[in-house]
Short mmCIF file of C-alpha atoms in Angstrom, two decimals:
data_model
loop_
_atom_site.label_atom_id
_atom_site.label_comp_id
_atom_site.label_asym_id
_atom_site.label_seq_id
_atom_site.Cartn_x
_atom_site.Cartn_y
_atom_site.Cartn_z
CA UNK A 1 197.21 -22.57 47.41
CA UNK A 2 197.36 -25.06 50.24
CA UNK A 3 195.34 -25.91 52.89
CA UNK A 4 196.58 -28.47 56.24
CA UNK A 5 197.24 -28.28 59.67
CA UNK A 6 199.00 -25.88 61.32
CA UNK A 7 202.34 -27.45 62.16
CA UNK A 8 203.51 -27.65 66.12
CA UNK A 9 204.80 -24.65 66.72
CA UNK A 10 206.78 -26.98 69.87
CA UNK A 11 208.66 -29.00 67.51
CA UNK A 12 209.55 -25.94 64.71
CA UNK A 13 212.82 -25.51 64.45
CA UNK A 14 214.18 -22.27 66.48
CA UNK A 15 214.25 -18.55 64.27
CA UNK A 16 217.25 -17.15 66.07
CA UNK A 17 218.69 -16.26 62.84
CA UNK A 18 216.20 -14.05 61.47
CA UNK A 19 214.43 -11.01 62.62
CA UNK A 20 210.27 -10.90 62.96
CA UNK A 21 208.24 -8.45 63.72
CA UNK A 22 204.70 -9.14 65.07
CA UNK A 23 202.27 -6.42 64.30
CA UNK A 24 199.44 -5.84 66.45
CA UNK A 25 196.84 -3.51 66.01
CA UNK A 26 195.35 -2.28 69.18
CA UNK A 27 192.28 -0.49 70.04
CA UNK A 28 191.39 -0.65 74.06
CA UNK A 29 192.92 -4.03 74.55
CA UNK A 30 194.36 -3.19 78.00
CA UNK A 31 193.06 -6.87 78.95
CA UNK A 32 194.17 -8.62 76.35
CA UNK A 33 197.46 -7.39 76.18
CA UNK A 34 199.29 -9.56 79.29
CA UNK A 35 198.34 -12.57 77.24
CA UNK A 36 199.16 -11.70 73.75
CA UNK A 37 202.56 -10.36 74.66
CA UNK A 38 203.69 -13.19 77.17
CA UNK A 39 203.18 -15.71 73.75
CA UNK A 40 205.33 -13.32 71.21
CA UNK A 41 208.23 -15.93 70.51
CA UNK A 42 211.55 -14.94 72.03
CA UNK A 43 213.36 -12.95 70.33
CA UNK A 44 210.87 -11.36 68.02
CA UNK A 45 209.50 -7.58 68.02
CA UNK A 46 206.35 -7.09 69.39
CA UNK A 47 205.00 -3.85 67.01
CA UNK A 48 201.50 -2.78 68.98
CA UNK A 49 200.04 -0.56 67.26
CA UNK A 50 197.69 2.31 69.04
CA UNK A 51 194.60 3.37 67.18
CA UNK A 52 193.45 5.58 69.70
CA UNK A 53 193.05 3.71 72.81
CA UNK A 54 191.60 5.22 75.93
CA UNK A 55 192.00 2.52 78.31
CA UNK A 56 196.18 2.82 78.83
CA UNK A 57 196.84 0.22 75.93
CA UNK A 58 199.93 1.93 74.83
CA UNK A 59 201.10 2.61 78.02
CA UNK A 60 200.64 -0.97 79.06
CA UNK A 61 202.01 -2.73 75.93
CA UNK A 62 205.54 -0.58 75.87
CA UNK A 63 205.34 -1.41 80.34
CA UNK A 64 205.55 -4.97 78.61
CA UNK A 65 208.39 -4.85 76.82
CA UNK A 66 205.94 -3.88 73.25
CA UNK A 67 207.63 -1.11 70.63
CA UNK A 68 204.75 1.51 70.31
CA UNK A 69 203.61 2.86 67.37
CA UNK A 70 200.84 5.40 67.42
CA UNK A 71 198.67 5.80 64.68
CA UNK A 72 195.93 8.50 64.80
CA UNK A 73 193.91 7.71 61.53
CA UNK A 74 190.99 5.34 62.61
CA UNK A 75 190.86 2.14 60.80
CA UNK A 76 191.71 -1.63 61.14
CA UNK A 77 193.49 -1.01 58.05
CA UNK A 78 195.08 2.08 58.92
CA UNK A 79 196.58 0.16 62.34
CA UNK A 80 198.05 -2.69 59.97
CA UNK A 81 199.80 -0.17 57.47
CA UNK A 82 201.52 2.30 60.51
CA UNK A 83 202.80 -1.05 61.58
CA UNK A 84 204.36 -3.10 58.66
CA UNK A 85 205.63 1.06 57.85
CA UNK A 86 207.46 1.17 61.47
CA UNK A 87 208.32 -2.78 60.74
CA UNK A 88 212.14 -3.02 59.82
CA UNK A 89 212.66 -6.97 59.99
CA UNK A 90 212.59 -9.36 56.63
CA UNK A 91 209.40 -11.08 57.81
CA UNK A 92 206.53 -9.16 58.90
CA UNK A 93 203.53 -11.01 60.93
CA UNK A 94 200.31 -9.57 61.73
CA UNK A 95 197.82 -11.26 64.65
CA UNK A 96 194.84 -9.32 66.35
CA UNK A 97 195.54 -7.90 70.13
CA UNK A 98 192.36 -9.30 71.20
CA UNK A 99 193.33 -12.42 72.77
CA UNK A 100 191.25 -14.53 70.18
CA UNK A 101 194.58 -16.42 68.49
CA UNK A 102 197.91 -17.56 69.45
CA UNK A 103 200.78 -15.04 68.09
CA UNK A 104 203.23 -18.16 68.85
CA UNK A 105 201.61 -20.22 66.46
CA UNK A 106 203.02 -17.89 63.83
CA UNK A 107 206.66 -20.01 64.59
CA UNK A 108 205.79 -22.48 61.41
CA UNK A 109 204.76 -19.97 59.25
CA UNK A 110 207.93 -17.72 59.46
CA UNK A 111 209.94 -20.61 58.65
CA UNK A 112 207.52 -21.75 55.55
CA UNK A 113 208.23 -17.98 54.43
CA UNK A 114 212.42 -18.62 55.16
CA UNK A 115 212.15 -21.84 53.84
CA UNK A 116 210.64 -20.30 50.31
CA UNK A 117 207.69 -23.13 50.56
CA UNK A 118 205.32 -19.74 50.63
CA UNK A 119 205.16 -16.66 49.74
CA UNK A 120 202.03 -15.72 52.22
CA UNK A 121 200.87 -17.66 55.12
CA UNK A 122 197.36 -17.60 56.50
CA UNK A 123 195.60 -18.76 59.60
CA UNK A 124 192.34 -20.75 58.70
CA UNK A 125 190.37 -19.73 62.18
CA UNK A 126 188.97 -22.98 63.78
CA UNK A 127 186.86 -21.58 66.59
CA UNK A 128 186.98 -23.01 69.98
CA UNK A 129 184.71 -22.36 72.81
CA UNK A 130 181.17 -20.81 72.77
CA UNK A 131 180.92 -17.49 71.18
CA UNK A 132 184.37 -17.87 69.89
CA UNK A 133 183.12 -17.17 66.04
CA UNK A 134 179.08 -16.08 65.63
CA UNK A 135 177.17 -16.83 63.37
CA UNK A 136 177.01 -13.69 61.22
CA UNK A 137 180.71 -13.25 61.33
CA UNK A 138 180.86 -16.38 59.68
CA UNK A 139 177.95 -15.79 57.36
CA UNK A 140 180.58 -12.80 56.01
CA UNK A 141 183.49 -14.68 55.73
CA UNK A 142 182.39 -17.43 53.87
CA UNK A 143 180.49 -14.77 51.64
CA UNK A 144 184.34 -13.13 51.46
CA UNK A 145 186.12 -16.24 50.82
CA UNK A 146 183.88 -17.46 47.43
CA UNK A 147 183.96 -14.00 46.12
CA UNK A 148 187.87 -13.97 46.43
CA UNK A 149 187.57 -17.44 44.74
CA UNK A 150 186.08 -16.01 41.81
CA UNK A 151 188.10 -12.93 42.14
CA UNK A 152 191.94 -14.54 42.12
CA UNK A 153 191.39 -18.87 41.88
CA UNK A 154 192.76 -19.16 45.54
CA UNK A 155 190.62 -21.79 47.24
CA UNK A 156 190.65 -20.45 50.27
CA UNK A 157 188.06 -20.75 53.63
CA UNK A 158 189.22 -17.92 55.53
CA UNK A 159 190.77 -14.22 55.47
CA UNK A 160 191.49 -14.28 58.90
CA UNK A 161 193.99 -11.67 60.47
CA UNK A 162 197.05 -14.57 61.41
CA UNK A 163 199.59 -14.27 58.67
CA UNK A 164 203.38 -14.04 57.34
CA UNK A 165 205.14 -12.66 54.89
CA UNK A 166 207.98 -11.08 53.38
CA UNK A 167 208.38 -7.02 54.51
CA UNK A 168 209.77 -5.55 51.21
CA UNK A 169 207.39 -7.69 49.11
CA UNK A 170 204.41 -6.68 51.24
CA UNK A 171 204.97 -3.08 50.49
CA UNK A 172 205.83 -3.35 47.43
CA UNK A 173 202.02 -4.52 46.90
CA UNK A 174 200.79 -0.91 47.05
CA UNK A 175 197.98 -1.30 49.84
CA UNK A 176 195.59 1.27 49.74
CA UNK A 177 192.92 0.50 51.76
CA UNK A 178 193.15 1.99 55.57
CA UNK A 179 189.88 0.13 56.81
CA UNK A 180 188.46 -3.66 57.01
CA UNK A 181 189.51 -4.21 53.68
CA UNK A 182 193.41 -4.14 54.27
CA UNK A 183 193.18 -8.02 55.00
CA UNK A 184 191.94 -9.27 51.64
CA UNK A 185 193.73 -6.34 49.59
CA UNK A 186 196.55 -8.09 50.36
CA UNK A 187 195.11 -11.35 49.41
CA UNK A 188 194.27 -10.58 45.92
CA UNK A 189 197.30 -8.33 45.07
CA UNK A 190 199.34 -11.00 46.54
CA UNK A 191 197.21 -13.27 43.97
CA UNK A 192 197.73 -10.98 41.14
CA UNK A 193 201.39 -11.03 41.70
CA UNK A 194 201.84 -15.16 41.38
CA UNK A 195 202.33 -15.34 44.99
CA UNK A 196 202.32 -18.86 46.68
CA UNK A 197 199.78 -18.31 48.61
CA UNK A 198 199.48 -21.21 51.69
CA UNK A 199 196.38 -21.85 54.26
CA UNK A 200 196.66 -23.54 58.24
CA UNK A 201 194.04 -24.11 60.54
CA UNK A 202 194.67 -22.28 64.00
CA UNK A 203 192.94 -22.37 66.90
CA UNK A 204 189.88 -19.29 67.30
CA UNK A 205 189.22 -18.66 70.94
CA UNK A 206 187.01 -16.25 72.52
CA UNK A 207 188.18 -12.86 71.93
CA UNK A 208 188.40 -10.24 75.26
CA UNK A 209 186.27 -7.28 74.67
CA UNK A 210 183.61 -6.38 71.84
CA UNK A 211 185.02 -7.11 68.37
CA UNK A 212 185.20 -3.52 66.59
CA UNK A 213 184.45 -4.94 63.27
CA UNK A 214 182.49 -7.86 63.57
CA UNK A 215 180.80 -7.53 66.44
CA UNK A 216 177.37 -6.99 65.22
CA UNK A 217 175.36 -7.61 62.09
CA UNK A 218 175.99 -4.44 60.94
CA UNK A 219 179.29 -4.33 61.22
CA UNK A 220 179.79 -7.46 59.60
CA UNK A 221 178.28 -6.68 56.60
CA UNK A 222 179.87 -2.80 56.64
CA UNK A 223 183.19 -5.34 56.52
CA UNK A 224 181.61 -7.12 53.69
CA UNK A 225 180.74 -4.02 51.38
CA UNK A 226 184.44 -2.64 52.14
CA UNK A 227 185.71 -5.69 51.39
CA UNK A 228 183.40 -5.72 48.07
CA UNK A 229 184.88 -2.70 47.01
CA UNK A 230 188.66 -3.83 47.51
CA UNK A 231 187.33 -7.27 45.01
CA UNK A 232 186.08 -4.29 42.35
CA UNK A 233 188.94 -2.17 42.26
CA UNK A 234 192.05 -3.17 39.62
CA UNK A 235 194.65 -3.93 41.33
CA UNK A 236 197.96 -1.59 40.27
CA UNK A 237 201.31 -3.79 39.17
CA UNK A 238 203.14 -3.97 42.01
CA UNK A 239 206.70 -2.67 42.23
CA UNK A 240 209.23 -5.62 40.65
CA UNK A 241 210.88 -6.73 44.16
CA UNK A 242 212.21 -10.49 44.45
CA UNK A 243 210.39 -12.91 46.48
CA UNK A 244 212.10 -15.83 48.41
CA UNK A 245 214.32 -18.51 46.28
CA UNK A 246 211.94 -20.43 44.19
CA UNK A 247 209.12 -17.96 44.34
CA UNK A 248 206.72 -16.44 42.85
CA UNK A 249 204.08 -19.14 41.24
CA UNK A 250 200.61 -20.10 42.70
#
């Protein structure tokens, strides 16, 4: 596992020649949405993904130019799975709806995938701006990030919701949780697999509208003991599909 600077997503080359789809997960981000969508990189698929919105999110992200996918089961995890399900390109990214990162900054880590440098690409959140990142959301994630230390080896700071990867791999990983806990399931089946697993700091801005996970204390730490319970459970041998050229060791 690495950890550096998110490339310039300005000087990556173009990815003209291979299909992405972005998923977003989307519960009542009407006002987020404008944003999020305008900085999808041309020529990729926008995938939101409804959770139940009642403030014309769906309606608003496929007036956009979004493919809809509508996914009634209630859960952060839930909205990721419907979406890399409905995904049909070779590289899958997923980036929250909520306005608080960049979806174009996901330009260097679709080509580290292409490129075979990585297997899995993650955004290291580097919050900008008051109230970007509060304090117990942090208190969490660095609570997250040693436990998955001692869990898999990877020395990672964050398990933040920015990240690429390879479609058919990614379901081949057998994710089973449909809640907060999708994000580091991944992680450590990814882990258990021999995955490259590679780190960037992005920018973390100010998200629009309440967080639905970490927005409170108590959500936080709800996120924590779901996530606690992903870091107990065995993790099943994932189906034998080939990685990238050159893959497949940490």
């Amino acid at each position: 596992m690495t950890t550096s600077p998110a490339p310039d997503p300005e000087t990556a080359p173009a990815t003209d020649t291979a299909p992405v789809d972005v998923v977003l997960p989307c519960l009542n981000e009407a006002g987020a949405l404008p944003w999020v969508l305008a900085r999808i990189p041309p020529g990729w698929r926008a995938l939101v993904v409804d959770n139940g919105s009642t403030d014309g999110s769906a309606d608003l992200a496929r007036a956009l130019g979004a493919s809809v996918v509508h996914e009634e089961r209630r859960g952060f995890g839930a909205a990721c799975h419907a979406g890399l399900t409905a995904a049909t390109a070779d590289v899958v990214c997923f980036c929250d709806c909520d306005a608080s990162l960049d979806p174009s900054l996901l330009v260097p880590f679709v080509h580290e995938v292409l490129d075979g440098r990585a297997d899995l690409v993650l955004g290291r959140r580097r919050p900008r701006g008051r109230g970007a990142w509060p304090a117990h959301a942090r208190a969490g994630n660095l609570v997250l990030s040693r436990m998955l230390r001692r869990r898999t080896g990877l020395r990672l700071h964050d398990l933040g919701p920015l990240r690429a990867a390879r479609r058919a791999p990614l379901l081949a990983l057998g994710l089973t949780d449909r809640r907060s806990g999708y994000p580091l399931q991944m992680v450590v089946r990814a882990a258990d697999a021999g995955w490259r697993v590679t780190e960037h700091d992005v920018p973390y801005l100010p998200r629009s509208g309440a967080s639905k996970v970490t927005g409170t204390w108590r959500g936080t730490w709800q996120a924590v003991r779901d996530m606690s319970r992903v870091l107990a459970e065995p993790a099943p041998a994932p189906a034998p599909v080939p990685l990238a050229e050159g893959g497949g060791a940490r």
